[in-house]
GROMACS .gro file of C-alpha atoms in nm:
model
  197
    1UNK     CA    1  -0.380   0.530   4.140
    2UNK     CA    2  -0.287   0.161   4.098
    3UNK     CA    3  -0.546   0.123   3.819
    4UNK     CA    4  -0.388   0.412   3.626
    5UNK     CA    5  -0.042   0.264   3.671
    6UNK     CA    6  -0.165  -0.072   3.545
    7UNK     CA    7  -0.317   0.093   3.237
    8UNK     CA    8   0.006   0.282   3.171
    9UNK     CA    9   0.211  -0.035   3.199
   10UNK     CA   10  -0.033  -0.220   2.971
   11UNK     CA   11  -0.010   0.054   2.707
   12UNK     CA   12   0.376   0.061   2.737
   13UNK     CA   13   0.380  -0.318   2.680
   14UNK     CA   14   0.150  -0.288   2.379
   15UNK     CA   15   0.362  -0.010   2.227
   16UNK     CA   16   0.682  -0.209   2.291
   17UNK     CA   17   0.526  -0.508   2.110
   18UNK     CA   18   0.427  -0.293   1.814
   19UNK     CA   19   0.775  -0.136   1.789
   20UNK     CA   20   0.953  -0.477   1.812
   21UNK     CA   21   0.710  -0.630   1.559
   22UNK     CA   22   0.755  -0.339   1.317
   23UNK     CA   23   1.134  -0.390   1.320
   24UNK     CA   24   1.100  -0.764   1.263
   25UNK     CA   25   0.816  -0.749   1.009
   26UNK     CA   26   1.046  -0.536   0.792
   27UNK     CA   27   1.209  -0.866   0.701
   28UNK     CA   28   0.871  -1.011   0.604
   29UNK     CA   29   0.561  -1.135   0.781
   30UNK     CA   30   0.632  -1.509   0.720
   31UNK     CA   31   0.993  -1.469   0.839
   32UNK     CA   32   0.882  -1.324   1.178
   33UNK     CA   33   0.774  -1.539   1.471
   34UNK     CA   34   0.585  -1.443   1.778
   35UNK     CA   35   0.863  -1.571   2.014
   36UNK     CA   36   1.110  -1.343   1.832
   37UNK     CA   37   0.873  -1.049   1.873
   38UNK     CA   38   0.821  -1.116   2.245
   39UNK     CA   39   1.196  -1.152   2.297
   40UNK     CA   40   1.275  -0.825   2.114
   41UNK     CA   41   1.002  -0.642   2.311
   42UNK     CA   42   1.131  -0.785   2.639
   43UNK     CA   43   0.801  -0.946   2.732
   44UNK     CA   44   0.658  -1.295   2.751
   45UNK     CA   45   0.452  -1.455   2.479
   46UNK     CA   46   0.164  -1.451   2.726
   47UNK     CA   47   0.187  -1.070   2.736
   48UNK     CA   48   0.183  -1.063   2.352
   49UNK     CA   49  -0.138  -1.275   2.344
   50UNK     CA   50  -0.289  -1.065   2.621
   51UNK     CA   51  -0.275  -0.759   2.394
   52UNK     CA   52  -0.321  -0.920   2.054
   53UNK     CA   53  -0.533  -1.216   1.941
   54UNK     CA   54  -0.253  -1.356   1.722
   55UNK     CA   55   0.037  -1.253   1.499
   56UNK     CA   56  -0.203  -1.127   1.232
   57UNK     CA   57  -0.373  -0.896   1.488
   58UNK     CA   58  -0.038  -0.756   1.593
   59UNK     CA   59   0.060  -0.712   1.225
   60UNK     CA   60  -0.261  -0.513   1.165
   61UNK     CA   61  -0.163  -0.278   1.448
   62UNK     CA   62   0.178  -0.235   1.285
   63UNK     CA   63   0.020  -0.163   0.947
   64UNK     CA   64  -0.207   0.100   1.104
   65UNK     CA   65   0.096   0.261   1.266
   66UNK     CA   66   0.290   0.264   0.936
   67UNK     CA   67  -0.014   0.423   0.763
   68UNK     CA   68  -0.036   0.688   1.031
   69UNK     CA   69   0.334   0.765   1.001
   70UNK     CA   70   0.307   0.801   0.623
   71UNK     CA   71   0.014   1.042   0.662
   72UNK     CA   72   0.200   1.248   0.923
   73UNK     CA   73   0.482   1.298   0.668
   74UNK     CA   74   0.228   1.383   0.392
   75UNK     CA   75   0.047   1.633   0.610
   76UNK     CA   76   0.363   1.794   0.731
   77UNK     CA   77   0.480   1.853   0.372
   78UNK     CA   78   0.137   1.965   0.245
   79UNK     CA   79   0.087   2.217   0.517
   80UNK     CA   80   0.404   2.406   0.422
   81UNK     CA   81   0.235   2.517   0.098
   82UNK     CA   82  -0.008   2.808   0.094
   83UNK     CA   83  -0.181   2.718  -0.230
   84UNK     CA   84  -0.395   2.399  -0.206
   85UNK     CA   85  -0.267   2.262  -0.539
   86UNK     CA   86   0.092   2.302  -0.425
   87UNK     CA   87  -0.007   2.123  -0.105
   88UNK     CA   88  -0.134   1.827  -0.305
   89UNK     CA   89   0.192   1.820  -0.506
   90UNK     CA   90   0.403   1.840  -0.191
   91UNK     CA   91   0.190   1.569  -0.020
   92UNK     CA   92   0.227   1.333  -0.318
   93UNK     CA   93   0.604   1.381  -0.323
   94UNK     CA   94   0.615   1.324   0.055
   95UNK     CA   95   0.418   0.999   0.009
   96UNK     CA   96   0.676   0.870  -0.241
   97UNK     CA   97   0.962   0.969  -0.004
   98UNK     CA   98   0.794   0.797   0.288
   99UNK     CA   99   0.741   0.478   0.084
  100UNK     CA  100   1.092   0.485  -0.059
  101UNK     CA  101   1.187   0.278   0.242
  102UNK     CA  102   1.228  -0.100   0.214
  103UNK     CA  103   1.057  -0.166   0.553
  104UNK     CA  104   0.754   0.047   0.464
  105UNK     CA  105   0.723  -0.123   0.125
  106UNK     CA  106   0.751  -0.467   0.277
  107UNK     CA  107   0.498  -0.407   0.554
  108UNK     CA  108   0.245  -0.182   0.384
  109UNK     CA  109   0.258  -0.269   0.016
  110UNK     CA  110   0.376  -0.634  -0.005
  111UNK     CA  111   0.261  -0.808   0.311
  112UNK     CA  112  -0.044  -0.611   0.421
  113UNK     CA  113  -0.267  -0.689   0.130
  114UNK     CA  114  -0.174  -1.059   0.144
  115UNK     CA  115  -0.195  -1.103   0.519
  116UNK     CA  116  -0.493  -0.879   0.600
  117UNK     CA  117  -0.672  -0.922   0.268
  118UNK     CA  118  -0.729  -0.669  -0.001
  119UNK     CA  119  -1.045  -0.529   0.159
  120UNK     CA  120  -0.895  -0.473   0.499
  121UNK     CA  121  -0.586  -0.319   0.351
  122UNK     CA  122  -0.796  -0.084   0.135
  123UNK     CA  123  -0.994   0.011   0.451
  124UNK     CA  124  -0.675   0.111   0.632
  125UNK     CA  125  -0.560   0.313   0.327
  126UNK     CA  126  -0.899   0.479   0.297
  127UNK     CA  127  -0.889   0.588   0.659
  128UNK     CA  128  -0.539   0.729   0.633
  129UNK     CA  129  -0.375   0.808   0.303
  130UNK     CA  130  -0.681   0.830   0.084
  131UNK     CA  131  -0.865   1.020   0.354
  132UNK     CA  132  -0.585   1.277   0.374
  133UNK     CA  133  -0.576   1.313  -0.004
  134UNK     CA  134  -0.955   1.369  -0.016
  135UNK     CA  135  -0.924   1.646   0.245
  136UNK     CA  136  -0.658   1.815   0.029
  137UNK     CA  137  -0.869   1.777  -0.279
  138UNK     CA  138  -1.168   1.925  -0.094
  139UNK     CA  139  -0.955   2.230  -0.020
  140UNK     CA  140  -0.870   2.246  -0.393
  141UNK     CA  141  -1.240   2.226  -0.480
  142UNK     CA  142  -1.319   2.504  -0.236
  143UNK     CA  143  -1.054   2.721  -0.401
  144UNK     CA  144  -1.200   2.656  -0.747
  145UNK     CA  145  -0.959   2.403  -0.892
  146UNK     CA  146  -1.185   2.096  -0.898
  147UNK     CA  147  -1.553   2.020  -0.911
  148UNK     CA  148  -1.668   1.888  -0.573
  149UNK     CA  149  -1.833   1.586  -0.734
  150UNK     CA  150  -1.491   1.484  -0.877
  151UNK     CA  151  -1.307   1.459  -0.544
  152UNK     CA  152  -1.371   1.086  -0.496
  153UNK     CA  153  -1.269   0.979  -0.844
  154UNK     CA  154  -0.961   1.207  -0.864
  155UNK     CA  155  -0.846   1.087  -0.521
  156UNK     CA  156  -0.860   0.726  -0.636
  157UNK     CA  157  -0.680   0.804  -0.964
  158UNK     CA  158  -0.396   0.996  -0.791
  159UNK     CA  159  -0.368   0.731  -0.514
  160UNK     CA  160  -0.351   0.449  -0.765
  161UNK     CA  161  -0.081   0.624  -0.969
  162UNK     CA  162   0.127   0.693  -0.650
  163UNK     CA  163   0.094   0.329  -0.535
  164UNK     CA  164   0.217   0.212  -0.873
  165UNK     CA  165   0.508   0.457  -0.857
  166UNK     CA  166   0.608   0.299  -0.521
  167UNK     CA  167   0.604  -0.053  -0.680
  168UNK     CA  168   0.799   0.083  -0.978
  169UNK     CA  169   1.075   0.232  -0.761
  170UNK     CA  170   1.109  -0.106  -0.580
  171UNK     CA  171   1.186  -0.291  -0.901
  172UNK     CA  172   1.561  -0.342  -0.970
  173UNK     CA  173   1.511  -0.225  -1.331
  174UNK     CA  174   1.379   0.106  -1.206
  175UNK     CA  175   1.653   0.180  -0.951
  176UNK     CA  176   1.805   0.430  -1.195
  177UNK     CA  177   1.472   0.615  -1.223
  178UNK     CA  178   1.546   0.976  -1.128
  179UNK     CA  179   1.343   1.112  -0.840
  180UNK     CA  180   1.352   1.449  -1.010
  181UNK     CA  181   1.180   1.301  -1.319
  182UNK     CA  182   0.931   1.123  -1.105
  183UNK     CA  183   0.857   1.444  -0.910
  184UNK     CA  184   0.812   1.631  -1.238
  185UNK     CA  185   0.565   1.365  -1.353
  186UNK     CA  186   0.374   1.396  -1.022
  187UNK     CA  187   0.350   1.773  -1.071
  188UNK     CA  188   0.218   1.736  -1.426
  189UNK     CA  189  -0.035   1.470  -1.319
  190UNK     CA  190  -0.168   1.678  -1.031
  191UNK     CA  191  -0.180   1.997  -1.239
  192UNK     CA  192  -0.371   1.807  -1.504
  193UNK     CA  193  -0.644   1.727  -1.259
  194UNK     CA  194  -0.639   2.060  -1.075
  195UNK     CA  195  -0.693   2.356  -1.296
  196UNK     CA  196  -0.884   2.679  -1.234
  197UNK     CA  197  -1.251   2.625  -1.317
   0.00000   0.00000   0.00000
């Protein structure tokens, strides 16, 4: 019983560190120190280094969590649609909504590629967002809206366009960009790829 309790406490400490780090990393990776994270989590720096090799390792755990949260929002929106093409459109719009958050943009789009490296960041995206998109496109292919051998390429094209839209919305010059217009563009883009065969 003591072993189970120790495991539970260890996991609670790990989750507290990730939550505290996520809040602080929203201001930027370089601006965040490990003493500040430990203080916010209510643990010692020794506890931080017991669970994570270093600040970068903790940041990677935060990035994974952010990616998982984005996909949860995408999947929740996509599953409300009965038609697979509508599910892709809803999921794309949900992605933009999830990323229309300064903390998400800072952590996932600005700092993650620089801190973790492009390859590691792409790996996280492939496991989460791109993976979810490929599943949705596979459903579209099964329903006769896409050739199965096009799933990989179309997933990358849509993903790239959505990532660029997130960067565009973050630019001060694009603040007046209407979400309605962007949503309409997303619909046209998706419908251009996904037509009855």
